[in-house]
Amino acid sequence: MSGEKKPIEPALLTVDAFCHAPFTGNPAAVCLMPSPRSDAWMQALAAEMNLSETAFLLAQGDHYSLRWFTPAVEVDLCGHATLASARALWESGLVDASQTIAFQTRSGLLTAQPDTDPASDLIWLNFPAKVSQAVAAPAGLVKSLGLQPEAICSIGRNQFDYLVEVADERLVYQLSPDFQALRQVQARGIIVTSLPSAENMANYDFVSRFFAPQSGVNEDPVTGSAHCALAPFWGDRLKRQRLRGYQASRRGGFVEVVCEGDRVHLGGRAMVVIKAVIQPEIWDAGG
């Protein structure tokens, strides 16, 4: 999998994931750890970084332990910070750039590998599909999103999120939720999605936004794990295995998805923006 590993020095990288240019996509912090730190220290560092996710990597045998923290809580699955972690390991020379990386996580074994086309800079993640089942709208969901009931085509729920399909792409772009009210909806987050308008059909197959105020992130720029639900949802609707999604946040980003049974392959680009050193006294305080 990840092969023989070089020694890790404590370091912190900021990586734009699912980006198509610098300062697009979803920025994640990646902490490279030579030894474990306490949960409280990792949560404090994630709060200090104040990004939607900070990833913590620790080499363990032939794989890496990977944990994800928002500024407020630890989460069970995060796509963009996994993509960022792979780019950080390859960029730092800790793993050969041609090798697949195995991550052990709270969602089981996940992998990241470079595209088989040498000319491509896509990274492919192998994640579990998160199929949504049709449900009734929970109290306050539609109102807190600022939508009229007639704009809703369907509502689904998986173990993490609600998935709300709306009738028009313009509604996705125009959403301005009441985050205080949305925080009362019991879910990790809310995915809102639609088919593209006619002028955007050549650019992507579906559009989405993702809101997670309960997890300390009002709107996530690009959410890989949300596409674990979007891929089977739109794959079934459009009768296609491979699709391209666009998450229409202010930064925006594209996610390639391929459905294979109970797995979803997420493809995206990632770029290291900042490399930093963790001061020794800060590192030592986390043991």
mmCIF file of C-alpha atoms in Angstrom:
data_model
loop_
_atom_site.group_PDB
_atom_site.id
_atom_site.type_symbol
_atom_site.label_atom_id
_atom_site.label_comp_id
_atom_site.label_asym_id
_atom_site.label_seq_id
_atom_site.Cartn_x
_atom_site.Cartn_y
_atom_site.Cartn_z
ATOM 1 C CA MET A 1 0.000 0.000 0.000
ATOM 2 C CA SER A 2 1.942 3.011 1.261
ATOM 3 C CA GLY A 3 5.323 1.218 1.397
ATOM 4 C CA GLU A 4 8.282 2.004 3.656
ATOM 5 C CA LYS A 5 7.846 5.333 5.411
ATOM 6 C CA LYS A 6 10.325 8.084 6.091
ATOM 7 C CA PRO A 7 10.455 9.600 9.602
ATOM 8 C CA ILE A 8 7.857 12.331 10.145
ATOM 9 C CA GLU A 9 8.661 15.690 11.731
ATOM 10 C CA PRO A 10 5.732 17.573 13.306
ATOM 11 C CA ALA A 11 4.381 19.766 10.531
ATOM 12 C CA LEU A 12 1.227 21.512 9.430
ATOM 13 C CA LEU A 13 0.152 22.020 5.811
ATOM 14 C CA THR A 14 -2.803 23.863 4.340
ATOM 15 C CA VAL A 15 -4.122 22.196 1.197
ATOM 16 C CA ASP A 16 -6.853 23.329 -1.203
ATOM 17 C CA ALA A 17 -8.850 20.172 -2.010
ATOM 18 C CA PHE A 18 -11.259 19.632 -4.903
ATOM 19 C CA CYS A 19 -9.798 22.810 -6.357
ATOM 20 C CA HIS A 20 -9.562 23.886 -9.987
ATOM 21 C CA ALA A 21 -7.224 26.848 -9.299
ATOM 22 C CA PRO A 22 -5.437 28.323 -6.275
ATOM 23 C CA PHE A 23 -7.805 29.536 -3.548
ATOM 24 C CA THR A 24 -10.730 27.475 -4.850
ATOM 25 C CA GLY A 25 -12.133 24.234 -3.511
ATOM 26 C CA ASN A 26 -12.059 23.420 0.182
ATOM 27 C CA PRO A 27 -9.007 24.288 2.314
ATOM 28 C CA ALA A 28 -8.008 21.704 4.910
ATOM 29 C CA ALA A 29 -5.196 21.676 7.425
ATOM 30 C CA VAL A 30 -3.123 18.489 7.600
ATOM 31 C CA CYS A 31 -1.069 17.758 10.718
ATOM 32 C CA LEU A 32 1.787 15.270 10.214
ATOM 33 C CA MET A 33 2.474 13.602 13.558
ATOM 34 C CA PRO A 34 5.509 11.499 14.547
ATOM 35 C CA SER A 35 3.679 10.345 17.683
ATOM 36 C CA PRO A 36 0.126 10.480 19.059
ATOM 37 C CA ARG A 37 -1.301 13.627 20.613
ATOM 38 C CA SER A 38 -4.262 13.871 22.977
ATOM 39 C CA ASP A 39 -7.808 14.351 21.660
ATOM 40 C CA ALA A 40 -7.989 17.676 23.490
ATOM 41 C CA TRP A 41 -4.791 18.891 21.794
ATOM 42 C CA MET A 42 -6.031 17.871 18.346
ATOM 43 C CA GLN A 43 -9.387 19.575 18.939
ATOM 44 C CA ALA A 44 -7.608 22.726 20.133
ATOM 45 C CA LEU A 45 -5.382 22.785 17.049
ATOM 46 C CA ALA A 46 -8.427 22.333 14.793
ATOM 47 C CA ALA A 47 -10.104 25.265 16.541
ATOM 48 C CA GLU A 48 -6.903 27.300 16.085
ATOM 49 C CA MET A 49 -6.845 26.546 12.341
ATOM 50 C CA ASN A 50 -10.564 27.416 12.107
ATOM 51 C CA LEU A 51 -11.013 25.565 8.817
ATOM 52 C CA SER A 52 -13.918 23.246 8.131
ATOM 53 C CA GLU A 53 -11.590 20.292 8.777
ATOM 54 C CA THR A 54 -8.149 19.564 10.182
ATOM 55 C CA ALA A 55 -6.730 16.088 9.456
ATOM 56 C CA PHE A 56 -4.304 14.315 11.785
ATOM 57 C CA LEU A 57 -1.987 11.672 10.298
ATOM 58 C CA LEU A 58 0.023 9.070 12.202
ATOM 59 C CA ALA A 59 2.049 6.304 10.507
ATOM 60 C CA GLN A 60 1.053 2.828 11.710
ATOM 61 C CA GLY A 61 2.677 -0.128 9.949
ATOM 62 C CA ASP A 62 1.649 -0.224 6.294
ATOM 63 C CA HIS A 63 -1.024 2.462 6.626
ATOM 64 C CA TYR A 64 -1.761 5.827 8.233
ATOM 65 C CA SER A 65 -4.198 6.497 11.031
ATOM 66 C CA LEU A 66 -6.359 9.438 9.931
ATOM 67 C CA ARG A 67 -8.714 11.480 12.108
ATOM 68 C CA TRP A 68 -10.727 14.563 11.189
ATOM 69 C CA PHE A 69 -11.755 17.459 13.442
ATOM 70 C CA THR A 70 -13.888 20.494 12.677
ATOM 71 C CA PRO A 71 -13.301 23.549 14.911
ATOM 72 C CA ALA A 72 -15.956 22.076 17.220
ATOM 73 C CA VAL A 73 -16.105 18.254 16.966
ATOM 74 C CA GLU A 74 -14.448 15.117 15.624
ATOM 75 C CA VAL A 75 -16.279 13.665 12.597
ATOM 76 C CA ASP A 76 -16.618 10.143 11.203
ATOM 77 C CA LEU A 77 -15.968 10.852 7.511
ATOM 78 C CA CYS A 78 -14.419 13.687 5.529
ATOM 79 C CA GLY A 79 -13.558 13.575 1.851
ATOM 80 C CA HIS A 80 -11.738 16.832 1.223
ATOM 81 C CA ALA A 81 -9.393 16.433 4.213
ATOM 82 C CA THR A 82 -8.581 12.879 3.051
ATOM 83 C CA LEU A 83 -7.751 14.220 -0.403
ATOM 84 C CA ALA A 84 -5.633 16.913 1.265
ATOM 85 C CA SER A 85 -3.881 14.276 3.409
ATOM 86 C CA ALA A 86 -2.862 12.277 0.353
ATOM 87 C CA ARG A 87 -1.460 15.368 -1.357
ATOM 88 C CA ALA A 88 0.400 16.343 1.840
ATOM 89 C CA LEU A 89 2.050 12.907 2.142
ATOM 90 C CA TRP A 90 3.122 12.816 -1.503
ATOM 91 C CA GLU A 91 4.279 16.458 -1.478
ATOM 92 C CA SER A 92 6.301 15.936 1.711
ATOM 93 C CA GLY A 93 8.043 12.900 0.232
ATOM 94 C CA LEU A 94 6.731 10.627 2.974
ATOM 95 C CA VAL A 95 5.075 8.413 0.359
ATOM 96 C CA ASP A 96 6.208 7.902 -3.225
ATOM 97 C CA ALA A 97 3.926 9.863 -5.562
ATOM 98 C CA SER A 98 3.052 6.724 -7.547
ATOM 99 C CA GLN A 99 1.860 4.732 -4.532
ATOM 100 C CA THR A 100 -1.611 4.168 -3.158
ATOM 101 C CA ILE A 101 -2.070 5.348 0.431
ATOM 102 C CA ALA A 102 -4.174 3.393 2.933
ATOM 103 C CA PHE A 103 -5.914 5.287 5.742
ATOM 104 C CA GLN A 104 -7.466 3.650 8.798
ATOM 105 C CA THR A 105 -10.355 5.814 9.973
ATOM 106 C CA ARG A 106 -13.561 5.824 11.996
ATOM 107 C CA SER A 107 -15.267 4.859 8.713
ATOM 108 C CA GLY A 108 -12.972 1.904 8.088
ATOM 109 C CA LEU A 109 -10.195 1.530 5.549
ATOM 110 C CA LEU A 110 -10.058 4.293 2.922
ATOM 111 C CA THR A 111 -7.553 4.627 0.098
ATOM 112 C CA ALA A 112 -6.160 7.412 -2.083
ATOM 113 C CA GLN A 113 -4.351 6.834 -5.348
ATOM 114 C CA PRO A 114 -3.134 8.959 -8.246
ATOM 115 C CA ASP A 115 -4.984 8.753 -11.547
ATOM 116 C CA THR A 116 -3.715 6.022 -13.871
ATOM 117 C CA ASP A 117 -3.237 8.644 -16.604
ATOM 118 C CA PRO A 118 0.223 10.204 -16.033
ATOM 119 C CA ALA A 119 -1.012 13.444 -17.593
ATOM 120 C CA SER A 120 -3.825 13.747 -15.044
ATOM 121 C CA ASP A 121 -3.431 15.338 -11.624
ATOM 122 C CA LEU A 122 -6.619 13.795 -10.244
ATOM 123 C CA ILE A 123 -6.497 11.933 -6.941
ATOM 124 C CA TRP A 124 -9.023 9.136 -6.459
ATOM 125 C CA LEU A 125 -10.475 8.259 -3.053
ATOM 126 C CA ASN A 126 -12.302 4.981 -2.365
ATOM 127 C CA PHE A 127 -15.134 5.721 0.067
ATOM 128 C CA PRO A 128 -18.282 3.935 1.263
ATOM 129 C CA ALA A 129 -21.515 4.870 -0.490
ATOM 130 C CA LYS A 130 -24.019 6.591 1.801
ATOM 131 C CA VAL A 131 -27.393 5.877 0.206
ATOM 132 C CA SER A 132 -30.259 8.074 1.377
ATOM 133 C CA GLN A 133 -33.721 6.711 2.129
ATOM 134 C CA ALA A 134 -36.842 8.785 1.468
ATOM 135 C CA VAL A 135 -38.187 10.459 4.619
ATOM 136 C CA ALA A 136 -40.624 13.182 5.604
ATOM 137 C CA ALA A 137 -39.146 16.616 6.213
ATOM 138 C CA PRO A 138 -38.188 17.056 9.870
ATOM 139 C CA ALA A 139 -39.636 20.013 11.727
ATOM 140 C CA GLY A 140 -38.053 23.284 10.692
ATOM 141 C CA LEU A 141 -35.903 21.970 7.842
ATOM 142 C CA VAL A 142 -37.669 23.533 4.866
ATOM 143 C CA LYS A 143 -38.352 26.841 6.626
ATOM 144 C CA SER A 144 -34.774 27.171 7.922
ATOM 145 C CA LEU A 145 -33.469 26.705 4.377
ATOM 146 C CA GLY A 146 -35.738 29.534 3.203
ATOM 147 C CA LEU A 147 -37.518 27.293 0.688
ATOM 148 C CA GLN A 148 -41.182 27.025 -0.228
ATOM 149 C CA PRO A 149 -42.593 23.487 0.141
ATOM 150 C CA GLU A 150 -43.468 23.348 -3.562
ATOM 151 C CA ALA A 151 -39.786 23.817 -4.444
ATOM 152 C CA ILE A 152 -38.892 20.471 -2.827
ATOM 153 C CA CYS A 153 -38.775 17.441 -5.134
ATOM 154 C CA SER A 154 -37.620 14.867 -2.572
ATOM 155 C CA ILE A 155 -36.020 14.510 0.859
ATOM 156 C CA GLY A 156 -33.762 11.643 1.907
ATOM 157 C CA ARG A 157 -31.732 10.716 4.981
ATOM 158 C CA ASN A 158 -28.627 8.607 5.508
ATOM 159 C CA GLN A 159 -26.591 7.984 8.671
ATOM 160 C CA PHE A 160 -25.039 11.456 8.443
ATOM 161 C CA ASP A 161 -27.128 13.952 6.507
ATOM 162 C CA TYR A 162 -30.413 15.010 4.985
ATOM 163 C CA LEU A 163 -30.421 15.220 1.180
ATOM 164 C CA VAL A 164 -32.885 17.758 -0.207
ATOM 165 C CA GLU A 165 -33.574 17.798 -3.954
ATOM 166 C CA VAL A 166 -34.990 21.040 -5.310
ATOM 167 C CA ALA A 167 -36.618 21.774 -8.633
ATOM 168 C CA ASP A 168 -34.288 24.435 -10.023
ATOM 169 C CA GLU A 169 -30.549 25.111 -9.967
ATOM 170 C CA ARG A 170 -31.223 28.782 -9.227
ATOM 171 C CA LEU A 171 -32.718 27.763 -5.883
ATOM 172 C CA VAL A 172 -29.445 26.052 -4.934
ATOM 173 C CA TYR A 173 -27.415 29.162 -5.748
ATOM 174 C CA GLN A 174 -29.861 31.532 -4.038
ATOM 175 C CA LEU A 175 -30.119 29.685 -0.721
ATOM 176 C CA SER A 176 -29.535 31.839 2.351
ATOM 177 C CA PRO A 177 -30.355 29.592 5.330
ATOM 178 C CA ASP A 178 -31.209 30.660 8.844
ATOM 179 C CA PHE A 179 -28.273 28.852 10.450
ATOM 180 C CA GLN A 180 -29.533 29.299 14.004
ATOM 181 C CA ALA A 181 -32.755 27.518 13.041
ATOM 182 C CA LEU A 182 -30.948 24.950 10.890
ATOM 183 C CA ARG A 183 -28.771 24.048 13.874
ATOM 184 C CA GLN A 184 -31.869 22.557 15.504
ATOM 185 C CA VAL A 185 -32.245 19.927 12.753
ATOM 186 C CA GLN A 186 -30.711 16.712 14.106
ATOM 187 C CA ALA A 187 -28.141 15.722 11.479
ATOM 188 C CA ARG A 188 -24.469 16.211 10.743
ATOM 189 C CA GLY A 189 -25.448 18.365 7.777
ATOM 190 C CA ILE A 190 -27.915 19.237 5.044
ATOM 191 C CA ILE A 191 -27.189 18.610 1.347
ATOM 192 C CA VAL A 192 -29.263 20.636 -1.130
ATOM 193 C CA THR A 193 -29.013 19.556 -4.767
ATOM 194 C CA SER A 194 -30.547 19.811 -8.222
ATOM 195 C CA LEU A 195 -29.879 19.096 -11.856
ATOM 196 C CA PRO A 196 -27.988 21.851 -13.701
ATOM 197 C CA SER A 197 -29.704 24.422 -15.833
ATOM 198 C CA ALA A 198 -29.451 23.984 -19.603
ATOM 199 C CA GLU A 199 -26.464 26.348 -19.906
ATOM 200 C CA ASN A 200 -24.476 24.358 -17.313
ATOM 201 C CA MET A 201 -25.203 20.807 -18.481
ATOM 202 C CA ALA A 202 -21.910 20.655 -20.382
ATOM 203 C CA ASN A 203 -19.963 21.588 -17.228
ATOM 204 C CA TYR A 204 -21.428 19.258 -14.600
ATOM 205 C CA ASP A 205 -24.183 16.692 -14.054
ATOM 206 C CA PHE A 206 -25.552 17.961 -10.744
ATOM 207 C CA VAL A 207 -25.032 20.881 -8.386
ATOM 208 C CA SER A 208 -25.107 21.009 -4.598
ATOM 209 C CA ARG A 209 -24.423 22.977 -1.441
ATOM 210 C CA PHE A 210 -23.722 21.629 2.036
ATOM 211 C CA PHE A 211 -24.622 23.186 5.391
ATOM 212 C CA ALA A 212 -23.411 21.795 8.731
ATOM 213 C CA PRO A 213 -23.998 24.307 11.545
ATOM 214 C CA GLN A 214 -24.354 21.475 14.095
ATOM 215 C CA SER A 215 -20.759 20.503 13.290
ATOM 216 C CA GLY A 216 -19.494 24.079 13.629
ATOM 217 C CA VAL A 217 -19.415 24.764 9.863
ATOM 218 C CA ASN A 218 -22.277 26.868 8.507
ATOM 219 C CA GLU A 219 -21.404 26.129 4.876
ATOM 220 C CA ASP A 220 -18.662 23.773 3.729
ATOM 221 C CA PRO A 221 -16.964 24.854 0.482
ATOM 222 C CA VAL A 222 -16.673 21.379 -1.113
ATOM 223 C CA THR A 223 -17.718 18.213 0.714
ATOM 224 C CA GLY A 224 -16.368 14.879 -0.471
ATOM 225 C CA SER A 225 -18.438 12.829 1.981
ATOM 226 C CA ALA A 226 -21.655 14.515 0.798
ATOM 227 C CA HIS A 227 -20.855 13.159 -2.660
ATOM 228 C CA CYS A 228 -20.949 9.660 -1.167
ATOM 229 C CA ALA A 229 -24.705 10.333 -0.992
ATOM 230 C CA LEU A 230 -25.003 12.443 -4.138
ATOM 231 C CA ALA A 231 -23.249 9.864 -6.344
ATOM 232 C CA PRO A 232 -25.732 7.001 -5.784
ATOM 233 C CA PHE A 233 -28.677 9.432 -5.735
ATOM 234 C CA TRP A 234 -27.940 10.999 -9.113
ATOM 235 C CA GLY A 235 -26.385 7.818 -10.532
ATOM 236 C CA ASP A 236 -29.725 6.070 -10.019
ATOM 237 C CA ARG A 237 -31.704 9.010 -11.424
ATOM 238 C CA LEU A 238 -29.493 9.515 -14.479
ATOM 239 C CA LYS A 239 -28.652 5.818 -15.016
ATOM 240 C CA ARG A 240 -24.950 6.561 -15.227
ATOM 241 C CA GLN A 241 -21.995 5.242 -13.237
ATOM 242 C CA ARG A 242 -19.656 8.224 -13.678
ATOM 243 C CA LEU A 243 -20.789 11.783 -13.037
ATOM 244 C CA ARG A 244 -19.362 15.197 -12.285
ATOM 245 C CA GLY A 245 -20.663 17.322 -9.442
ATOM 246 C CA TYR A 246 -20.191 21.016 -8.745
ATOM 247 C CA GLN A 247 -20.516 22.345 -5.210
ATOM 248 C CA ALA A 248 -21.667 25.924 -5.587
ATOM 249 C CA SER A 249 -20.165 27.562 -2.511
ATOM 250 C CA ARG A 250 -18.383 30.912 -2.693
ATOM 251 C CA ARG A 251 -15.083 29.117 -3.425
ATOM 252 C CA GLY A 252 -16.678 26.340 -5.465
ATOM 253 C CA GLY A 253 -15.220 23.016 -6.546
ATOM 254 C CA PHE A 254 -15.690 19.984 -8.796
ATOM 255 C CA VAL A 255 -15.926 16.359 -7.669
ATOM 256 C CA GLU A 256 -15.741 13.439 -10.106
ATOM 257 C CA VAL A 257 -17.731 10.452 -8.849
ATOM 258 C CA VAL A 258 -17.867 6.812 -9.934
ATOM 259 C CA CYS A 259 -20.348 4.418 -8.301
ATOM 260 C CA GLU A 260 -19.278 0.797 -7.859
ATOM 261 C CA GLY A 261 -21.701 -1.184 -5.721
ATOM 262 C CA ASP A 262 -21.442 -0.062 -2.124
ATOM 263 C CA ARG A 263 -18.371 2.099 -2.822
ATOM 264 C CA VAL A 264 -17.954 5.540 -4.363
ATOM 265 C CA HIS A 265 -14.747 6.712 -6.022
ATOM 266 C CA LEU A 266 -14.257 10.461 -5.532
ATOM 267 C CA GLY A 267 -11.862 12.226 -7.894
ATOM 268 C CA GLY A 268 -10.437 15.692 -7.355
ATOM 269 C CA ARG A 269 -7.379 17.906 -7.453
ATOM 270 C CA ALA A 270 -5.463 19.196 -4.457
ATOM 271 C CA MET A 271 -2.782 21.846 -4.052
ATOM 272 C CA VAL A 272 -0.500 22.567 -1.087
ATOM 273 C CA VAL A 273 -0.735 26.275 -0.290
ATOM 274 C CA ILE A 274 1.144 26.590 3.023
ATOM 275 C CA LYS A 275 3.786 24.515 4.807
ATOM 276 C CA ALA A 276 4.385 25.381 8.462
ATOM 277 C CA VAL A 277 6.404 24.121 11.409
ATOM 278 C CA ILE A 278 4.727 23.357 14.728
ATOM 279 C CA GLN A 279 6.775 25.011 17.473
ATOM 280 C CA PRO A 280 8.429 22.443 19.797
ATOM 281 C CA GLU A 281 6.804 23.822 22.946
ATOM 282 C CA ILE A 282 3.361 23.574 21.298
ATOM 283 C CA TRP A 283 4.012 20.036 20.106
ATOM 284 C CA ASP A 284 5.316 18.950 23.503
ATOM 285 C CA ALA A 285 2.246 20.339 25.211
ATOM 286 C CA GLY A 286 0.054 17.845 23.345
ATOM 287 C CA GLY A 287 1.571 14.593 24.569
#
